[in-house]
Amino acid sequence: MISLIVHGGAWDIPDAEIDAHRKGCLHTLKTGWNTLRSGGTAIDAVEQAIRTMENDPTFDAGYGSHLNLIGRVELDASIMSGKTLRCGAVAAVQRIRNPISLARKILAESEHILFVGDGAERFAKEHGCELCKPEELITKREFDRWESLKLRKNFKTKEAFSKPKRPSDTVGAVALDKDGNVCAGTSTGGTMNKYPGRIGDSPLIGCGTYADNETGGVSTTGWGEAMIKVVMAKTVIDLMEINGGHPQEAAMKGIEILHRKVDGFGGVIVMNKHGKCGVSYNTPRMARAYINAKMAEPFVAI
Ligand code: GLY
């Protein structure tokens, strides 16, 4: 059963941004679904879905991402093939419009897995990925948010992100194709006002992203420091392996572990090797959508 699930981030998405998140998730789902339905691979579907969200300023990924402490966008992304367990990831890149496509190039063409900063941009140039100017990734909405935080001299990242109050965060997708191959990917601008060079869970295989054809795939969203501590994506995969392949049960247990052990907030999308999906989050909202070969219409919710 071909299947696709996407998320456009957890947290307390403002009322005024709900419609854009809903439309963005649906548009993304359609893009990836067209690929899967016409016989394309799970890797193609995940890359295309995430590119769509990176290009949509609604989401904290690519264009429209949150700014860091010094007013720059620094992007992280990863992608993993459940067939080969090959993966690619980039972190803290400032001149890449679509970090997920660079992560995919690394998966396909490099013996390495994770590139950061200048080295990642050098690899991008050598492999024909377009570079942009750093300022081309900044939207007025995010600049204004950053200005208002900058003026709050006592802003503390830990305090802000250990409560479920934040506008949005991170995008991701998991797909199963006609050949039974699973792929998962995640892309983010990270946390608002983050320290320059800070890297969250999204580009770390096992924390933000995991895929294994023997079990399924996971992509996470939420407070990266907490996600890293519980190795969230792989933890949920392991839970699904021992629970007989139930994605919803694994998703809920994963979020329970996140909250109980490290006081973390966030969400996960999960797919088992048969294309069945689960979602869990402990923030006020989470944008997500899914469809499979048995559904007449996509499901979307915030
Ligand atoms: N979950 C994204 C981040 O914390 O960077």
Tab-separated table of C-alpha atoms and ligand atoms in Angstrom:
chain	number	residue	atom	x	y	z
A	1	MET	CA	0.000	0.000	0.000
A	2	ILE	CA	1.707	3.202	-1.119
A	3	SER	CA	1.406	5.821	1.598
A	4	LEU	CA	2.593	9.331	2.467
A	5	ILE	CA	2.493	11.363	5.679
A	6	VAL	CA	3.834	14.909	6.103
A	7	HIS	CA	4.084	17.380	8.973
A	8	GLY	CA	4.454	21.143	9.025
A	9	GLY	CA	5.563	21.443	12.629
A	10	ALA	CA	4.261	21.264	16.164
A	11	TRP	CA	3.842	24.029	18.831
A	12	ASP	CA	1.184	26.689	19.250
A	13	ILE	CA	0.551	27.648	15.619
A	14	PRO	CA	-1.235	31.048	15.804
A	15	ASP	CA	-4.915	31.161	14.742
A	16	ALA	CA	-4.044	33.543	11.905
A	17	GLU	CA	-1.585	31.000	10.446
A	18	ILE	CA	-3.770	27.883	10.625
A	19	ASP	CA	-5.257	28.242	7.159
A	20	ALA	CA	-1.820	28.667	5.569
A	21	HIS	CA	-0.540	25.576	7.425
A	22	ARG	CA	-3.555	23.537	6.293
A	23	LYS	CA	-3.186	24.632	2.652
A	24	GLY	CA	0.579	24.163	2.773
A	25	CYS	CA	0.280	20.613	4.143
A	26	LEU	CA	-2.336	19.662	1.543
A	27	HIS	CA	-0.334	21.109	-1.334
A	28	THR	CA	2.759	19.280	-0.075
A	29	LEU	CA	0.877	16.014	0.236
A	30	LYS	CA	-0.439	16.325	-3.331
A	31	THR	CA	3.055	16.970	-4.678
A	32	GLY	CA	4.528	13.883	-3.022
A	33	TRP	CA	1.451	11.774	-3.725
A	34	ASN	CA	1.567	12.483	-7.476
A	35	THR	CA	5.086	11.063	-7.472
A	36	LEU	CA	4.164	7.907	-5.533
A	37	ARG	CA	0.972	7.349	-7.547
A	38	SER	CA	2.826	7.506	-10.821
A	39	GLY	CA	5.260	4.822	-9.636
A	40	GLY	CA	7.965	7.120	-8.235
A	41	THR	CA	10.230	6.200	-5.350
A	42	ALA	CA	9.737	7.005	-1.681
A	43	ILE	CA	12.967	9.065	-1.768
A	44	ASP	CA	11.659	11.202	-4.639
A	45	ALA	CA	8.316	11.689	-2.857
A	46	VAL	CA	9.950	12.732	0.428
A	47	GLU	CA	12.396	15.108	-1.271
A	48	GLN	CA	9.647	16.732	-3.336
A	49	ALA	CA	7.270	17.036	-0.386
A	50	ILE	CA	9.898	18.660	1.811
A	51	ARG	CA	11.111	20.984	-0.976
A	52	THR	CA	7.527	22.194	-1.311
A	53	MET	CA	7.427	23.129	2.373
A	54	GLU	CA	10.926	24.672	2.270
A	55	ASN	CA	9.708	26.954	-0.533
A	56	ASP	CA	6.535	27.911	1.358
A	57	PRO	CA	7.232	30.800	3.792
A	58	THR	CA	4.524	29.479	6.117
A	59	PHE	CA	6.893	26.898	7.590
A	60	ASP	CA	10.074	26.986	9.687
A	61	ALA	CA	12.209	25.417	6.942
A	62	GLY	CA	14.021	26.962	3.964
A	63	TYR	CA	12.566	30.381	3.038
A	64	GLY	CA	10.670	31.780	6.036
A	65	SER	CA	12.707	30.035	8.759
A	66	HIS	CA	13.235	31.517	12.206
A	67	LEU	CA	16.320	33.733	12.602
A	68	ASN	CA	19.153	32.963	14.997
A	69	LEU	CA	20.544	35.252	17.711
A	70	ILE	CA	22.469	37.368	15.200
A	71	GLY	CA	19.632	37.630	12.675
A	72	ARG	CA	20.667	34.913	10.231
A	73	VAL	CA	18.877	31.835	8.919
A	74	GLU	CA	20.808	28.591	9.550
A	75	LEU	CA	19.200	25.477	8.106
A	76	ASP	CA	19.386	21.778	9.031
A	77	ALA	CA	17.973	18.760	7.131
A	78	SER	CA	18.308	14.999	6.789
A	79	ILE	CA	16.946	12.143	4.692
A	80	MET	CA	17.235	8.364	5.092
A	81	SER	CA	16.489	5.398	2.869
A	82	GLY	CA	14.902	2.441	4.661
A	83	LYS	CA	16.076	0.106	1.892
A	84	THR	CA	19.819	0.699	2.210
A	85	LEU	CA	19.988	2.662	5.504
A	86	ARG	CA	21.977	5.241	3.537
A	87	CYS	CA	21.450	8.763	4.730
A	88	GLY	CA	22.467	12.339	4.034
A	89	ALA	CA	22.320	15.407	6.255
A	90	VAL	CA	23.364	19.055	6.388
A	91	ALA	CA	23.518	21.458	9.307
A	92	ALA	CA	23.929	25.202	9.824
A	93	VAL	CA	23.879	26.052	6.112
A	94	GLN	CA	23.133	29.681	5.256
A	95	ARG	CA	23.118	29.714	1.445
A	96	ILE	CA	21.054	26.658	0.501
A	97	ARG	CA	17.445	27.247	-0.494
A	98	ASN	CA	16.521	23.541	-0.361
A	99	PRO	CA	18.678	21.749	2.220
A	100	ILE	CA	16.695	18.519	1.761
A	101	SER	CA	17.926	18.273	-1.840
A	102	LEU	CA	21.513	18.741	-0.689
A	103	ALA	CA	20.958	16.049	1.971
A	104	ARG	CA	19.667	13.772	-0.769
A	105	LYS	CA	22.756	14.460	-2.915
A	106	ILE	CA	24.918	13.465	0.059
A	107	LEU	CA	22.881	10.272	0.507
A	108	ALA	CA	23.345	9.404	-3.171
A	109	GLU	CA	26.853	10.622	-3.935
A	110	SER	CA	28.963	10.826	-0.795
A	111	GLU	CA	30.671	8.271	1.410
A	112	HIS	CA	29.936	10.650	4.315
A	113	ILE	CA	26.640	11.421	6.018
A	114	LEU	CA	26.617	14.857	7.669
A	115	PHE	CA	28.167	18.076	6.351
A	116	VAL	CA	28.057	21.422	8.147
A	117	GLY	CA	28.497	25.081	7.205
A	118	ASP	CA	31.148	25.952	4.593
A	119	GLY	CA	31.944	22.313	3.751
A	120	ALA	CA	28.302	21.603	3.039
A	121	GLU	CA	28.115	24.639	0.760
A	122	ARG	CA	31.307	23.585	-1.008
A	123	PHE	CA	29.850	20.102	-1.603
A	124	ALA	CA	26.672	21.765	-2.898
A	125	LYS	CA	28.615	23.860	-5.432
A	126	GLU	CA	30.615	20.861	-6.600
A	127	HIS	CA	27.423	18.871	-7.122
A	128	GLY	CA	25.405	21.472	-8.991
A	129	CYS	CA	23.136	22.617	-6.126
A	130	GLU	CA	22.154	26.263	-6.456
A	131	LEU	CA	23.414	28.629	-3.728
A	132	CYS	CA	21.461	31.727	-2.723
A	133	LYS	CA	22.316	34.873	-0.766
A	134	PRO	CA	21.703	34.390	2.993
A	135	GLU	CA	19.242	37.314	3.054
A	136	GLU	CA	17.077	35.651	0.381
A	137	LEU	CA	15.906	33.180	3.057
A	138	ILE	CA	14.574	35.906	5.394
A	139	THR	CA	10.901	36.940	5.435
A	140	LYS	CA	9.523	40.139	6.984
A	141	ARG	CA	7.429	38.097	9.440
A	142	GLU	CA	10.517	36.393	10.845
A	143	PHE	CA	12.585	39.583	10.834
A	144	ASP	CA	9.862	41.294	12.892
A	145	ARG	CA	9.700	38.347	15.305
A	146	TRP	CA	13.453	38.446	15.735
A	147	GLU	CA	13.419	42.202	16.328
A	148	SER	CA	10.855	41.769	19.085
A	149	LEU	CA	12.895	38.984	20.750
A	150	LYS	CA	16.136	40.931	20.442
A	151	LEU	CA	14.602	43.694	22.481
A	152	ARG	CA	13.698	41.204	25.219
A	153	LYS	CA	17.128	41.132	26.822
A	154	ASN	CA	16.173	38.441	29.312
A	155	PHE	CA	15.045	35.973	26.592
A	156	LYS	CA	16.237	32.508	27.589
A	157	THR	CA	16.067	29.757	24.989
A	158	LYS	CA	15.622	26.999	27.563
A	159	GLU	CA	12.703	28.757	29.237
A	160	ALA	CA	11.022	29.542	25.931
A	161	PHE	CA	11.257	26.045	24.487
A	162	SER	CA	10.565	23.971	27.550
A	163	LYS	CA	6.991	25.271	27.446
A	164	PRO	CA	4.565	24.393	24.641
A	165	LYS	CA	4.312	28.042	23.465
A	166	ARG	CA	6.038	28.741	20.167
A	167	PRO	CA	4.614	29.653	16.780
A	168	SER	CA	5.830	26.727	14.625
A	169	ASP	CA	8.724	24.411	13.894
A	170	THR	CA	10.222	22.047	11.335
A	171	VAL	CA	8.754	20.045	8.448
A	172	GLY	CA	9.024	16.375	7.568
A	173	ALA	CA	7.701	13.480	5.512
A	174	VAL	CA	7.646	9.672	5.481
A	175	ALA	CA	6.718	7.654	2.373
A	176	LEU	CA	6.262	4.024	1.336
A	177	ASP	CA	6.527	3.266	-2.387
A	178	LYS	CA	5.198	0.460	-4.589
A	179	ASP	CA	8.384	-1.571	-4.094
A	180	GLY	CA	7.971	-1.545	-0.312
A	181	ASN	CA	10.735	0.987	0.274
A	182	VAL	CA	10.376	3.465	3.135
A	183	CYS	CA	12.038	6.895	3.237
A	184	ALA	CA	11.917	9.613	5.922
A	185	GLY	CA	13.169	13.197	5.858
A	186	THR	CA	13.130	16.334	8.013
A	187	SER	CA	14.083	19.991	7.414
A	188	THR	CA	14.154	23.003	9.734
A	189	GLY	CA	15.295	26.523	10.468
A	190	GLY	CA	15.619	25.356	14.070
A	191	THR	CA	14.603	27.243	17.170
A	192	MET	CA	13.969	30.974	17.148
A	193	ASN	CA	16.881	33.104	18.404
A	194	LYS	CA	19.149	30.034	18.622
A	195	TYR	CA	22.846	30.540	19.311
A	196	PRO	CA	24.841	30.713	16.021
A	197	GLY	CA	26.080	27.231	15.146
A	198	ARG	CA	23.465	25.519	17.313
A	199	ILE	CA	22.286	22.292	15.685
A	200	GLY	CA	19.045	20.576	16.682
A	201	ASP	CA	17.646	17.095	16.224
A	202	SER	CA	16.538	17.427	12.587
A	203	PRO	CA	19.874	16.684	10.841
A	204	LEU	CA	20.849	13.962	13.322
A	205	ILE	CA	19.984	10.501	12.062
A	206	GLY	CA	18.116	8.674	14.816
A	207	CYS	CA	17.016	11.905	16.512
A	208	GLY	CA	15.042	13.816	13.832
A	209	THR	CA	14.788	11.163	11.121
A	210	TYR	CA	14.942	7.379	10.819
A	211	ALA	CA	13.847	4.807	8.235
A	212	ASP	CA	14.243	1.042	7.991
A	213	ASN	CA	12.270	-1.129	5.567
A	214	GLU	CA	12.072	-3.822	8.250
A	215	THR	CA	10.036	-1.515	10.538
A	216	GLY	CA	9.025	1.853	9.020
A	217	GLY	CA	9.946	5.540	9.189
A	218	VAL	CA	9.767	8.516	11.569
A	219	SER	CA	10.193	12.305	11.361
A	220	THR	CA	10.080	14.561	14.426
A	221	THR	CA	9.282	18.180	15.269
A	222	GLY	CA	9.745	20.035	18.538
A	223	TRP	CA	12.384	21.099	21.003
A	224	GLY	CA	15.550	19.643	19.480
A	225	GLU	CA	17.626	19.509	22.664
A	226	ALA	CA	15.008	17.261	24.295
A	227	MET	CA	14.575	15.137	21.161
A	228	ILE	CA	18.325	14.500	21.016
A	229	LYS	CA	18.446	13.358	24.650
A	230	VAL	CA	15.937	10.554	24.000
A	231	VAL	CA	17.156	9.790	20.415
A	232	MET	CA	13.545	10.291	19.467
A	233	ALA	CA	13.177	8.920	15.923
A	234	LYS	CA	15.083	5.686	16.582
A	235	THR	CA	13.367	5.262	19.950
A	236	VAL	CA	9.984	5.337	18.210
A	237	ILE	CA	11.212	2.884	15.547
A	238	ASP	CA	12.423	0.531	18.282
A	239	LEU	CA	9.102	0.854	20.125
A	240	MET	CA	7.295	-0.082	16.905
A	241	GLU	CA	9.585	-3.033	16.379
A	242	ILE	CA	8.755	-4.454	19.798
A	243	ASN	CA	5.030	-3.648	19.725
A	244	GLY	CA	4.373	-5.664	16.576
A	245	GLY	CA	4.337	-2.712	14.157
A	246	HIS	CA	1.670	-0.412	15.631
A	247	PRO	CA	2.605	3.165	14.610
A	248	GLN	CA	0.057	5.053	16.737
A	249	GLU	CA	0.989	3.174	19.903
A	250	ALA	CA	4.701	3.783	19.219
A	251	ALA	CA	4.115	7.499	18.521
A	252	MET	CA	2.188	7.974	21.781
A	253	LYS	CA	4.720	6.058	23.846
A	254	GLY	CA	7.555	8.072	22.275
A	255	ILE	CA	5.946	11.385	23.259
A	256	GLU	CA	5.266	10.056	26.747
A	257	ILE	CA	8.982	9.181	27.102
A	258	LEU	CA	9.983	12.633	25.777
A	259	HIS	CA	7.815	14.377	28.354
A	260	ARG	CA	8.506	12.130	31.321
A	261	LYS	CA	12.272	11.788	30.951
A	262	VAL	CA	13.378	15.224	29.707
A	263	ASP	CA	10.334	17.483	30.083
A	264	GLY	CA	10.315	17.823	26.288
A	265	PHE	CA	7.653	19.115	23.914
A	266	GLY	CA	7.101	18.160	20.291
A	267	GLY	CA	5.533	15.704	17.905
A	268	VAL	CA	6.242	12.703	15.673
A	269	ILE	CA	4.876	11.244	12.467
A	270	VAL	CA	5.324	7.490	12.134
A	271	MET	CA	4.679	4.986	9.350
A	272	ASN	CA	5.010	1.217	9.596
A	273	LYS	CA	6.377	-0.962	6.799
A	274	HIS	CA	2.818	-1.585	5.527
A	275	GLY	CA	2.034	2.150	5.150
A	276	LYS	CA	-0.099	2.546	8.277
A	277	CYS	CA	0.461	5.902	10.013
A	278	GLY	CA	0.487	7.300	13.538
A	279	VAL	CA	0.863	10.833	14.930
A	280	SER	CA	1.371	12.074	18.475
A	281	TYR	CA	2.290	15.465	19.989
A	282	ASN	CA	2.116	17.225	23.341
A	283	THR	CA	2.058	20.802	22.039
A	284	PRO	CA	-1.225	22.686	21.531
A	285	ARG	CA	-1.129	22.056	17.769
A	286	MET	CA	0.683	20.115	15.065
A	287	ALA	CA	0.176	20.528	11.303
A	288	ARG	CA	-0.004	17.160	9.527
A	289	ALA	CA	-1.605	15.386	6.577
A	290	TYR	CA	-1.607	11.870	5.170
A	291	ILE	CA	-2.989	9.717	2.418
A	292	ASN	CA	-2.659	6.100	1.323
A	293	ALA	CA	-3.838	3.987	-1.590
A	294	LYS	CA	-7.044	3.018	0.246
A	295	MET	CA	-8.162	6.603	1.003
A	296	ALA	CA	-10.386	8.572	-1.395
A	297	GLU	CA	-9.426	11.917	0.200
A	298	PRO	CA	-6.380	13.082	2.145
A	299	PHE	CA	-6.604	13.653	5.900
A	300	VAL	CA	-5.346	17.035	7.123
A	301	ALA	CA	-5.420	18.515	10.626
A	302	ILE	CA	-3.717	21.194	12.690
B	1	GLY	N1	13.195	20.424	15.976
B	1	GLY	C1	13.987	21.388	15.377
B	1	GLY	C2	15.019	21.953	16.225
B	1	GLY	O1	14.942	21.941	17.437
B	1	GLY	O2	15.975	22.448	15.669
